[in-house]
Amino acid sequence: MADTARDPPPDRTDFHEVEDGEDLFPEPSAETPESQPASLSAVDISTNANGPKQDSFFDDDNEDLFAEATEEVSLDSPERDVLLSDGPSPAITPITPPTSVITPRIGHTHDDMFTHSSFDEIEEEESGDSFDIHISVSDPEKIGDGMNAYMAYKVTTKTSMSLFKQRDFAVKRRFSDFLGLHSKLASKYLHIGYIVPPAPEKSIVGMTKVKVGKEDQSSNEFVEKRRSALERYLMRTVKHPILLKDPDVLQFLESTELPRAVNTQALSSAGILRMVNKAADAVNKMTIKMNESDAWFEEKQQHFENLDLQLKKLHASVESLVCHRKELSVNTAQFAKSAAMLGNSEDHTALSRALSQLAEVEEKIDQLHQDQANADLYLFSELLGDYVRLIGAVKGVFDHRMKTWQKWQDSQMLLQKKREAEAKLQFTNKPDKLQQAKDEIKELEGKVQQGERDFEQISKTIRKEVSRFEKERVKDFKMIIVKYLESLVQTQQQLIKYWEAFLPEAKAIS
Amino acid sequence: QQEGLDDGPDFLSEEDRGPRAVNVDLEMDATLQVDISDALSERDKVKFTVHTKSTLPNFKQNEFSVVRQHEEFIWLHDSFVENEDYAGYIIPPAPPRPDFDASREKLQKLGEGEGSMTKEEFTKMKQELEAEYLAIFKKTVAMHEVFLCRVAAHPILRKDLNFHVFLEYNQDLSVRGKNKKEKLEDFFKNVVKSADGVLVAGVKDVDDFFEHEKTFLLEYHNRVKDASAKCDRMIRSHKNASDDMNRIASSLYTLGTQDSTDLFFFLKLTVSILVFVLKKIEARVAADEDLKLADLLKYYLRESQAAKDLLYRRSRGLVDYENANKALDKARAKNRDVLQAETNQQLCCHKFEKISESAKQELIDFKTRRVAAFRKNLVELAELELKHAKGNLQLLQSCVGVLKGNT
């Protein structure tokens, strides 16, 4: 049952304009009471409000989220434990008022060069603290032995945000904990349109090597790859203004003990069930024929389909390049040795020396490529892999929108049928049946309204999410490309040094 | 021959090397200048236009051209090898057969796969393959030219009658390629020769110079072979990596052009810059190394083999001479066929001494040539690498500046 005070006004555009112009942040001394005109209700940051009594918390605008879920939640309140559910239940705000009032501050979080939509500006400003959090995943440590062994990672958070109890803290987590976190977030947010960053992939082969205790380069590389991927996963998750405030995320980062996430094993029965469900979903998706009235969505879906293809192609090429670079490195080293041998057998002293020098130069160049260019190429490849998976999440969100639409349509059709049945009943002399029909119709009308609201909500959310996603994507890629170019600059500078040193040796041959 | 490379105004573009960049440092001689002025690649053969400028009285004109094919070069080379008078000289190694098979196959595959790729991709790949084809073509022309120039520069070989016919006779020499039987004969001859070579190599030479040369050449030849093989492998890896680079560049290009809104303007800029950088910088290094080091090593692999062949012939001559001496002693002891044995011994002696005399000079010249060629190529390699690295650095720094300035 929805709290009517929180219904968004029918005309959305007005609403936006209102938000733009308003002073959104009351001073601490002037905390706005709950009774606000409906048009401003969503902007209200009431610190004394009772939790909204609606069943689905996220029916309301996101601004409520900032207001309610976070500032109100005293991090020590026992009610918080209510939120820490394992299942797909939505987060429920507590009823008791917090012991301290957290003053929201206007902070500008991103140094974006792009114009943001009005929504995003509000989002950033309402989030209170400026976005200042850094998470690092480090110190992989093997715990246990044999097939039950696992890797424990240290997750360190450094932040000045008031969201957290401390400024600098660390916990130990294992891979299944990360998967568990993602699973919770996905079940809470995906179906209403939030792009939840996917967790790093499981790897049975990789993990088995580690478990078995194989201490070689490939298993070290695997651990490093995973560590880096986990770090990127967490950073991406907390960069999302809504996910950052999710209690599961907070608990993941802060609490020393975490309940073991179940059903995350690769080959568990739950895992297989999930796969079956995914397949069923895929079939369903094919049968949903949605009348897309919004061109934006049609265009965006096409855009993401194309992006998906292109990124996969690019990813494959970059991985191939990383492989060939490794090969090149090996072959260059071999050639260097061979050139040195040739230099040794050459009986003209100056030429012999020059050839040995050439061998050295080649070796140094090889080392150079290994250290610099290859490393950045590797990062690029990893980023592409992340984005391929992210796009998968984006597509999933679009699918959820379709399902939501379907649900709405289904209720509407059902309502229609009931109405027809009721009309027929009018002519019969069955008053109880008629009343029953009228009741059912009332209920269905409510459902239809809800369905429509859900659909509009998820559409709105997706628009925002997509905009945020695209900005992040541009930032990420730009950063990594600039980094790569900078490393190329360094490479060229080094190359110049090496060849400049070699040239006089070559000229000295007479 | 020109000694240096042509430097184009755009220092980043591939210099037009033409068929004149060679791995040997030969002296210009006005009395006989040979070059390949033109070449035509037909379906399964290459036609070289051999251009001669000469003041020698042997030729009817002072300047003339003929058209020759690869088989005719081989015929000329073989005629030198088989000529006993030239036993004491390093015979310039024969040019390798023009091999466009791989390139042609790739072009054909491209043609077949035309439907499966975008027009842009197709044009780009076609351009690349054509460039590859052109590079192979230029190289084969250079190899053939070097052979002729070496012959023309050699004081004795340049006077060879077959050579003059090759240069002047403006009709087809009617030299057919070897048939199966002849190829088989050649194969067996080589087997015998290498077996013999092993035997003969075991004979210790009295002359220190030749003994040293023998040991040196054997080791050197093997090491050049190894270095050449490893260099080829390195270059192949480099080529694979640069192919990947090109594929990445085209993917990025497609990605960049898809995003058409203002939001992505700077991403597009970044991506375009990256594409440009990848193609210009990362993909071209293989070409430099290929031209310089690999060709140099391959050439000296062949030359050191020719030098080894000379030593073999000399050792063979020495063994024959020693055998003739022994036969003479035996004949004298038995007092039978003494005259025959004497003539034979004198023949062998004369042959051996003739070879020894010229061989010494040839081997010294070989060393001089080799050292000069390595020097030239190593210096040029270093200068080229420096030039490109400096140019790349400038380019990259301005790119980074543009991108960072816009953040």
PDB file of N, CA and C in Angstrom, chain B residues 183-258:
ATOM      1  N   LYS B 183      66.991 -31.986 -61.037  1.00  0.00           N
ATOM      2  CA  LYS B 183      66.883 -31.561 -59.639  1.00  0.00           C
ATOM      3  C   LYS B 183      67.352 -32.672 -58.711  1.00  0.00           C
ATOM      4  N   LEU B 184      66.994 -33.893 -59.074  1.00  0.00           N
ATOM      5  CA  LEU B 184      67.417 -35.030 -58.265  1.00  0.00           C
ATOM      6  C   LEU B 184      68.942 -35.157 -58.300  1.00  0.00           C
ATOM      7  N   GLU B 185      69.511 -34.971 -59.481  1.00  0.00           N
ATOM      8  CA  GLU B 185      70.970 -35.030 -59.616  1.00  0.00           C
ATOM      9  C   GLU B 185      71.614 -33.995 -58.716  1.00  0.00           C
ATOM     10  N   ASP B 186      71.046 -32.787 -58.752  1.00  0.00           N
ATOM     11  CA  ASP B 186      71.566 -31.711 -57.906  1.00  0.00           C
ATOM     12  C   ASP B 186      71.525 -32.107 -56.444  1.00  0.00           C
ATOM     13  N   PHE B 187      70.397 -32.704 -56.067  1.00  0.00           N
ATOM     14  CA  PHE B 187      70.226 -33.085 -54.674  1.00  0.00           C
ATOM     15  C   PHE B 187      71.328 -34.045 -54.248  1.00  0.00           C
ATOM     16  N   PHE B 188      71.563 -35.068 -55.094  1.00  0.00           N
ATOM     17  CA  PHE B 188      72.601 -36.027 -54.743  1.00  0.00           C
ATOM     18  C   PHE B 188      73.973 -35.398 -54.734  1.00  0.00           C
ATOM     19  N   LYS B 189      74.192 -34.506 -55.697  1.00  0.00           N
ATOM     20  CA  LYS B 189      75.482 -33.820 -55.747  1.00  0.00           C
ATOM     21  C   LYS B 189      75.733 -33.095 -54.434  1.00  0.00           C
ATOM     22  N   ASN B 190      74.672 -32.450 -53.928  1.00  0.00           N
ATOM     23  CA  ASN B 190      74.822 -31.707 -52.675  1.00  0.00           C
ATOM     24  C   ASN B 190      75.122 -32.629 -51.513  1.00  0.00           C
ATOM     25  N   VAL B 191      74.465 -33.767 -51.511  1.00  0.00           N
ATOM     26  CA  VAL B 191      74.705 -34.719 -50.424  1.00  0.00           C
ATOM     27  C   VAL B 191      76.157 -35.160 -50.435  1.00  0.00           C
ATOM     28  N   VAL B 192      76.599 -35.518 -51.618  1.00  0.00           N
ATOM     29  CA  VAL B 192      77.995 -35.955 -51.756  1.00  0.00           C
ATOM     30  C   VAL B 192      78.928 -34.840 -51.332  1.00  0.00           C
ATOM     31  N   LYS B 193      78.575 -33.647 -51.773  1.00  0.00           N
ATOM     32  CA  LYS B 193      79.454 -32.519 -51.487  1.00  0.00           C
ATOM     33  C   LYS B 193      79.558 -32.276 -49.982  1.00  0.00           C
ATOM     34  N   SER B 194      78.440 -32.335 -49.301  1.00  0.00           N
ATOM     35  CA  SER B 194      78.523 -32.054 -47.866  1.00  0.00           C
ATOM     36  C   SER B 194      79.258 -33.167 -47.133  1.00  0.00           C
ATOM     37  N   ALA B 195      79.080 -34.394 -47.584  1.00  0.00           N
ATOM     38  CA  ALA B 195      79.828 -35.493 -46.964  1.00  0.00           C
ATOM     39  C   ALA B 195      81.302 -35.292 -47.187  1.00  0.00           C
ATOM     40  N   ASP B 196      81.591 -34.983 -48.424  1.00  0.00           N
ATOM     41  CA  ASP B 196      82.983 -34.741 -48.781  1.00  0.00           C
ATOM     42  C   ASP B 196      83.534 -33.576 -47.989  1.00  0.00           C
ATOM     43  N   GLY B 197      82.699 -32.566 -47.879  1.00  0.00           N
ATOM     44  CA  GLY B 197      83.115 -31.378 -47.153  1.00  0.00           C
ATOM     45  C   GLY B 197      83.548 -31.697 -45.738  1.00  0.00           C
ATOM     46  N   VAL B 198      82.796 -32.595 -45.135  1.00  0.00           N
ATOM     47  CA  VAL B 198      83.142 -32.987 -43.769  1.00  0.00           C
ATOM     48  C   VAL B 198      84.501 -33.667 -43.730  1.00  0.00           C
ATOM     49  N   LEU B 199      84.698 -34.576 -44.671  1.00  0.00           N
ATOM     50  CA  LEU B 199      85.979 -35.284 -44.730  1.00  0.00           C
ATOM     51  C   LEU B 199      87.129 -34.303 -44.929  1.00  0.00           C
ATOM     52  N   VAL B 200      86.885 -33.435 -45.920  1.00  0.00           N
ATOM     53  CA  VAL B 200      87.951 -32.521 -46.320  1.00  0.00           C
ATOM     54  C   VAL B 200      88.250 -31.519 -45.220  1.00  0.00           C
ATOM     55  N   ALA B 201      87.213 -31.151 -44.515  1.00  0.00           N
ATOM     56  CA  ALA B 201      87.406 -30.174 -43.436  1.00  0.00           C
ATOM     57  C   ALA B 201      88.297 -30.732 -42.345  1.00  0.00           C
ATOM     58  N   GLY B 202      88.267 -32.043 -42.223  1.00  0.00           N
ATOM     59  CA  GLY B 202      89.089 -32.643 -41.181  1.00  0.00           C
ATOM     60  C   GLY B 202      90.574 -32.542 -41.458  1.00  0.00           C
ATOM     61  N   VAL B 203      90.918 -32.324 -42.739  1.00  0.00           N
ATOM     62  CA  VAL B 203      92.338 -32.246 -43.099  1.00  0.00           C
ATOM     63  C   VAL B 203      92.921 -30.952 -42.571  1.00  0.00           C
ATOM     64  N   LYS B 204      93.938 -31.063 -41.754  1.00  0.00           N
ATOM     65  CA  LYS B 204      94.531 -29.858 -41.174  1.00  0.00           C
ATOM     66  C   LYS B 204      95.355 -29.135 -42.219  1.00  0.00           C
ATOM     67  N   ASP B 205      95.132 -27.851 -42.277  1.00  0.00           N
ATOM     68  CA  ASP B 205      95.828 -27.048 -43.270  1.00  0.00           C
ATOM     69  C   ASP B 205      97.168 -26.563 -42.713  1.00  0.00           C
ATOM     70  N   VAL B 206      98.159 -26.612 -43.563  1.00  0.00           N
ATOM     71  CA  VAL B 206      99.476 -26.142 -43.153  1.00  0.00           C
ATOM     72  C   VAL B 206      99.454 -24.637 -42.931  1.00  0.00           C
ATOM     73  N   ASP B 207      98.721 -23.978 -43.842  1.00  0.00           N
ATOM     74  CA  ASP B 207      98.686 -22.530 -43.815  1.00  0.00           C
ATOM     75  C   ASP B 207      97.817 -22.040 -42.646  1.00  0.00           C
ATOM     76  N   ASP B 208      98.406 -21.256 -41.754  1.00  0.00           N
ATOM     77  CA  ASP B 208      97.666 -20.749 -40.595  1.00  0.00           C
ATOM     78  C   ASP B 208      96.462 -19.921 -40.977  1.00  0.00           C
ATOM     79  N   PHE B 209      96.667 -19.079 -41.963  1.00  0.00           N
ATOM     80  CA  PHE B 209      95.583 -18.189 -42.387  1.00  0.00           C
ATOM     81  C   PHE B 209      94.346 -18.992 -42.741  1.00  0.00           C
ATOM     82  N   PHE B 210      94.553 -20.014 -43.584  1.00  0.00           N
ATOM     83  CA  PHE B 210      93.395 -20.784 -44.032  1.00  0.00           C
ATOM     84  C   PHE B 210      92.805 -21.641 -42.932  1.00  0.00           C
ATOM     85  N   GLU B 211      93.696 -22.126 -42.059  1.00  0.00           N
ATOM     86  CA  GLU B 211      93.197 -22.922 -40.945  1.00  0.00           C
ATOM     87  C   GLU B 211      92.288 -22.073 -40.077  1.00  0.00           C
ATOM     88  N   HIS B 212      92.763 -20.874 -39.806  1.00  0.00           N
ATOM     89  CA  HIS B 212      91.965 -19.958 -38.987  1.00  0.00           C
ATOM     90  C   HIS B 212      90.655 -19.618 -39.664  1.00  0.00           C
ATOM     91  N   GLU B 213      90.754 -19.335 -40.975  1.00  0.00           N
ATOM     92  CA  GLU B 213      89.554 -18.974 -41.712  1.00  0.00           C
ATOM     93  C   GLU B 213      88.527 -20.092 -41.670  1.00  0.00           C
ATOM     94  N   LYS B 214      89.030 -21.321 -41.799  1.00  0.00           N
ATOM     95  CA  LYS B 214      88.124 -22.464 -41.805  1.00  0.00           C
ATOM     96  C   LYS B 214      87.327 -22.525 -40.503  1.00  0.00           C
ATOM     97  N   THR B 215      88.072 -22.499 -39.393  1.00  0.00           N
ATOM     98  CA  THR B 215      87.395 -22.572 -38.094  1.00  0.00           C
ATOM     99  C   THR B 215      86.429 -21.418 -37.934  1.00  0.00           C
ATOM    100  N   PHE B 216      86.949 -20.231 -38.256  1.00  0.00           N
ATOM    101  CA  PHE B 216      86.127 -19.037 -38.092  1.00  0.00           C
ATOM    102  C   PHE B 216      84.842 -19.144 -38.902  1.00  0.00           C
ATOM    103  N   LEU B 217      84.995 -19.461 -40.199  1.00  0.00           N
ATOM    104  CA  LEU B 217      83.821 -19.467 -41.074  1.00  0.00           C
ATOM    105  C   LEU B 217      82.778 -20.483 -40.642  1.00  0.00           C
ATOM    106  N   LEU B 218      83.257 -21.627 -40.191  1.00  0.00           N
ATOM    107  CA  LEU B 218      82.316 -22.656 -39.776  1.00  0.00           C
ATOM    108  C   LEU B 218      81.450 -22.147 -38.629  1.00  0.00           C
ATOM    109  N   GLU B 219      82.121 -21.625 -37.606  1.00  0.00           N
ATOM    110  CA  GLU B 219      81.387 -21.134 -36.458  1.00  0.00           C
ATOM    111  C   GLU B 219      80.508 -19.939 -36.839  1.00  0.00           C
ATOM    112  N   TYR B 220      81.097 -19.041 -37.576  1.00  0.00           N
ATOM    113  CA  TYR B 220      80.371 -17.825 -37.969  1.00  0.00           C
ATOM    114  C   TYR B 220      79.112 -18.162 -38.749  1.00  0.00           C
ATOM    115  N   HIS B 221      79.286 -19.058 -39.700  1.00  0.00           N
ATOM    116  CA  HIS B 221      78.145 -19.440 -40.522  1.00  0.00           C
ATOM    117  C   HIS B 221      76.999 -19.988 -39.674  1.00  0.00           C
ATOM    118  N   ASN B 222      77.352 -20.863 -38.734  1.00  0.00           N
ATOM    119  CA  ASN B 222      76.320 -21.435 -37.877  1.00  0.00           C
ATOM    120  C   ASN B 222      75.634 -20.377 -37.040  1.00  0.00           C
ATOM    121  N   ARG B 223      76.430 -19.449 -36.532  1.00  0.00           N
ATOM    122  CA  ARG B 223      75.840 -18.425 -35.672  1.00  0.00           C
ATOM    123  C   ARG B 223      74.987 -17.447 -36.460  1.00  0.00           C
ATOM    124  N   VAL B 224      75.426 -17.147 -37.681  1.00  0.00           N
ATOM    125  CA  VAL B 224      74.593 -16.278 -38.516  1.00  0.00           C
ATOM    126  C   VAL B 224      73.276 -16.976 -38.817  1.00  0.00           C
ATOM    127  N   LYS B 225      73.360 -18.268 -39.045  1.00  0.00           N
ATOM    128  CA  LYS B 225      72.137 -19.022 -39.336  1.00  0.00           C
ATOM    129  C   LYS B 225      71.192 -18.934 -38.146  1.00  0.00           C
ATOM    130  N   ASP B 226      71.719 -19.146 -36.971  1.00  0.00           N
ATOM    131  CA  ASP B 226      70.898 -19.092 -35.767  1.00  0.00           C
ATOM    132  C   ASP B 226      70.308 -17.693 -35.573  1.00  0.00           C
ATOM    133  N   ALA B 227      71.181 -16.691 -35.699  1.00  0.00           N
ATOM    134  CA  ALA B 227      70.718 -15.308 -35.509  1.00  0.00           C
ATOM    135  C   ALA B 227      69.652 -14.958 -36.528  1.00  0.00           C
ATOM    136  N   SER B 228      69.862 -15.401 -37.773  1.00  0.00           N
ATOM    137  CA  SER B 228      68.885 -15.107 -38.816  1.00  0.00           C
ATOM    138  C   SER B 228      67.537 -15.750 -38.505  1.00  0.00           C
ATOM    139  N   ALA B 229      67.580 -16.993 -38.049  1.00  0.00           N
ATOM    140  CA  ALA B 229      66.326 -17.686 -37.719  1.00  0.00           C
ATOM    141  C   ALA B 229      65.607 -16.995 -36.568  1.00  0.00           C
ATOM    142  N   LYS B 230      66.367 -16.640 -35.514  1.00  0.00           N
ATOM    143  CA  LYS B 230      65.754 -15.993 -34.356  1.00  0.00           C
ATOM    144  C   LYS B 230      65.233 -14.611 -34.725  1.00  0.00           C
ATOM    145  N   CYS B 231      65.966 -13.937 -35.596  1.00  0.00           N
ATOM    146  CA  CYS B 231      65.511 -12.625 -36.039  1.00  0.00           C
ATOM    147  C   CYS B 231      64.184 -12.752 -36.778  1.00  0.00           C
ATOM    148  N   ASP B 232      64.103 -13.747 -37.645  1.00  0.00           N
ATOM    149  CA  ASP B 232      62.843 -13.968 -38.374  1.00  0.00           C
ATOM    150  C   ASP B 232      61.696 -14.225 -37.419  1.00  0.00           C
ATOM    151  N   ARG B 233      61.961 -15.041 -36.400  1.00  0.00           N
ATOM    152  CA  ARG B 233      60.900 -15.362 -35.449  1.00  0.00           C
ATOM    153  C   ARG B 233      60.466 -14.103 -34.697  1.00  0.00           C
ATOM    154  N   MET B 234      61.438 -13.309 -34.317  1.00  0.00           N
ATOM    155  CA  MET B 234      61.126 -12.076 -33.594  1.00  0.00           C
ATOM    156  C   MET B 234      60.266 -11.174 -34.467  1.00  0.00           C
ATOM    157  N   ILE B 235      60.634 -11.099 -35.731  1.00  0.00           N
ATOM    158  CA  ILE B 235      59.887 -10.247 -36.640  1.00  0.00           C
ATOM    159  C   ILE B 235      58.484 -10.772 -36.866  1.00  0.00           C
ATOM    160  N   ARG B 236      58.341 -12.077 -36.925  1.00  0.00           N
ATOM    161  CA  ARG B 236      57.003 -12.649 -37.094  1.00  0.00           C
ATOM    162  C   ARG B 236      56.133 -12.296 -35.911  1.00  0.00           C
ATOM    163  N   SER B 237      56.682 -12.411 -34.693  1.00  0.00           N
ATOM    164  CA  SER B 237      55.925 -12.015 -33.500  1.00  0.00           C
ATOM    165  C   SER B 237      55.528 -10.555 -33.591  1.00  0.00           C
ATOM    166  N   HIS B 238      56.490  -9.762 -34.017  1.00  0.00           N
ATOM    167  CA  HIS B 238      56.221  -8.337 -34.138  1.00  0.00           C
ATOM    168  C   HIS B 238      55.100  -8.086 -35.130  1.00  0.00           C
ATOM    169  N   LYS B 239      55.133  -8.832 -36.226  1.00  0.00           N
ATOM    170  CA  LYS B 239      54.105  -8.666 -37.249  1.00  0.00           C
ATOM    171  C   LYS B 239      52.747  -9.085 -36.691  1.00  0.00           C
ATOM    172  N   ASN B 240      52.712 -10.181 -35.934  1.00  0.00           N
ATOM    173  CA  ASN B 240      51.450 -10.604 -35.305  1.00  0.00           C
ATOM    174  C   ASN B 240      50.929  -9.515 -34.405  1.00  0.00           C
ATOM    175  N   ALA B 241      51.840  -8.963 -33.585  1.00  0.00           N
ATOM    176  CA  ALA B 241      51.416  -7.911 -32.669  1.00  0.00           C
ATOM    177  C   ALA B 241      50.914  -6.706 -33.457  1.00  0.00           C
ATOM    178  N   SER B 242      51.589  -6.366 -34.544  1.00  0.00           N
ATOM    179  CA  SER B 242      51.139  -5.186 -35.288  1.00  0.00           C
ATOM    180  C   SER B 242      49.827  -5.454 -36.016  1.00  0.00           C
ATOM    181  N   ASP B 243      49.591  -6.693 -36.432  1.00  0.00           N
ATOM    182  CA  ASP B 243      48.275  -7.041 -37.007  1.00  0.00           C
ATOM    183  C   ASP B 243      47.187  -6.831 -35.962  1.00  0.00           C
ATOM    184  N   ASP B 244      47.484  -7.286 -34.722  1.00  0.00           N
ATOM    185  CA  ASP B 244      46.528  -7.069 -33.632  1.00  0.00           C
ATOM    186  C   ASP B 244      46.267  -5.586 -33.446  1.00  0.00           C
ATOM    187  N   MET B 245      47.364  -4.804 -33.468  1.00  0.00           N
ATOM    188  CA  MET B 245      47.241  -3.362 -33.316  1.00  0.00           C
ATOM    189  C   MET B 245      46.286  -2.796 -34.353  1.00  0.00           C
ATOM    190  N   ASN B 246      46.454  -3.242 -35.582  1.00  0.00           N
ATOM    191  CA  ASN B 246      45.594  -2.722 -36.641  1.00  0.00           C
ATOM    192  C   ASN B 246      44.140  -3.097 -36.403  1.00  0.00           C
ATOM    193  N   ARG B 247      43.940  -4.333 -35.948  1.00  0.00           N
ATOM    194  CA  ARG B 247      42.577  -4.771 -35.671  1.00  0.00           C
ATOM    195  C   ARG B 247      41.984  -3.941 -34.531  1.00  0.00           C
ATOM    196  N   ILE B 248      42.791  -3.703 -33.506  1.00  0.00           N
ATOM    197  CA  ILE B 248      42.332  -2.889 -32.382  1.00  0.00           C
ATOM    198  C   ILE B 248      41.998  -1.499 -32.869  1.00  0.00           C
ATOM    199  N   ALA B 249      42.891  -0.964 -33.698  1.00  0.00           N
ATOM    200  CA  ALA B 249      42.654   0.384 -34.204  1.00  0.00           C
ATOM    201  C   ALA B 249      41.333   0.458 -34.952  1.00  0.00           C
ATOM    202  N   SER B 250      41.041  -0.533 -35.782  1.00  0.00           N
ATOM    203  CA  SER B 250      39.793  -0.443 -36.540  1.00  0.00           C
ATOM    204  C   SER B 250      38.584  -0.653 -35.637  1.00  0.00           C
ATOM    205  N   SER B 251      38.702  -1.525 -34.612  1.00  0.00           N
ATOM    206  CA  SER B 251      37.597  -1.673 -33.658  1.00  0.00           C
ATOM    207  C   SER B 251      37.341  -0.375 -32.939  1.00  0.00           C
ATOM    208  N   LEU B 252      38.419   0.264 -32.481  1.00  0.00           N
ATOM    209  CA  LEU B 252      38.277   1.516 -31.766  1.00  0.00           C
ATOM    210  C   LEU B 252      37.640   2.566 -32.650  1.00  0.00           C
ATOM    211  N   TYR B 253      38.041   2.553 -33.900  1.00  0.00           N
ATOM    212  CA  TYR B 253      37.492   3.528 -34.830  1.00  0.00           C
ATOM    213  C   TYR B 253      35.982   3.351 -34.945  1.00  0.00           C
ATOM    214  N   THR B 254      35.552   2.092 -35.129  1.00  0.00           N
ATOM    215  CA  THR B 254      34.111   1.830 -35.208  1.00  0.00           C
ATOM    216  C   THR B 254      33.421   2.266 -33.926  1.00  0.00           C
ATOM    217  N   LEU B 255      34.044   1.923 -32.791  1.00  0.00           N
ATOM    218  CA  LEU B 255      33.489   2.291 -31.499  1.00  0.00           C
ATOM    219  C   LEU B 255      33.349   3.796 -31.382  1.00  0.00           C
ATOM    220  N   GLY B 256      34.411   4.483 -31.791  1.00  0.00           N
ATOM    221  CA  GLY B 256      34.413   5.936 -31.667  1.00  0.00           C
ATOM    222  C   GLY B 256      33.362   6.581 -32.544  1.00  0.00           C
ATOM    223  N   THR B 257      33.168   6.065 -33.748  1.00  0.00           N
ATOM    224  CA  THR B 257      32.231   6.721 -34.650  1.00  0.00           C
ATOM    225  C   THR B 257      30.782   6.402 -34.309  1.00  0.00           C
ATOM    226  N   GLN B 258      30.582   5.348 -33.475  1.00  0.00           N
ATOM    227  CA  GLN B 258      29.208   5.025 -33.102  1.00  0.00           C
ATOM    228  C   GLN B 258      28.620   6.078 -32.177  1.00  0.00           C
TER     229      GLN B 258
END
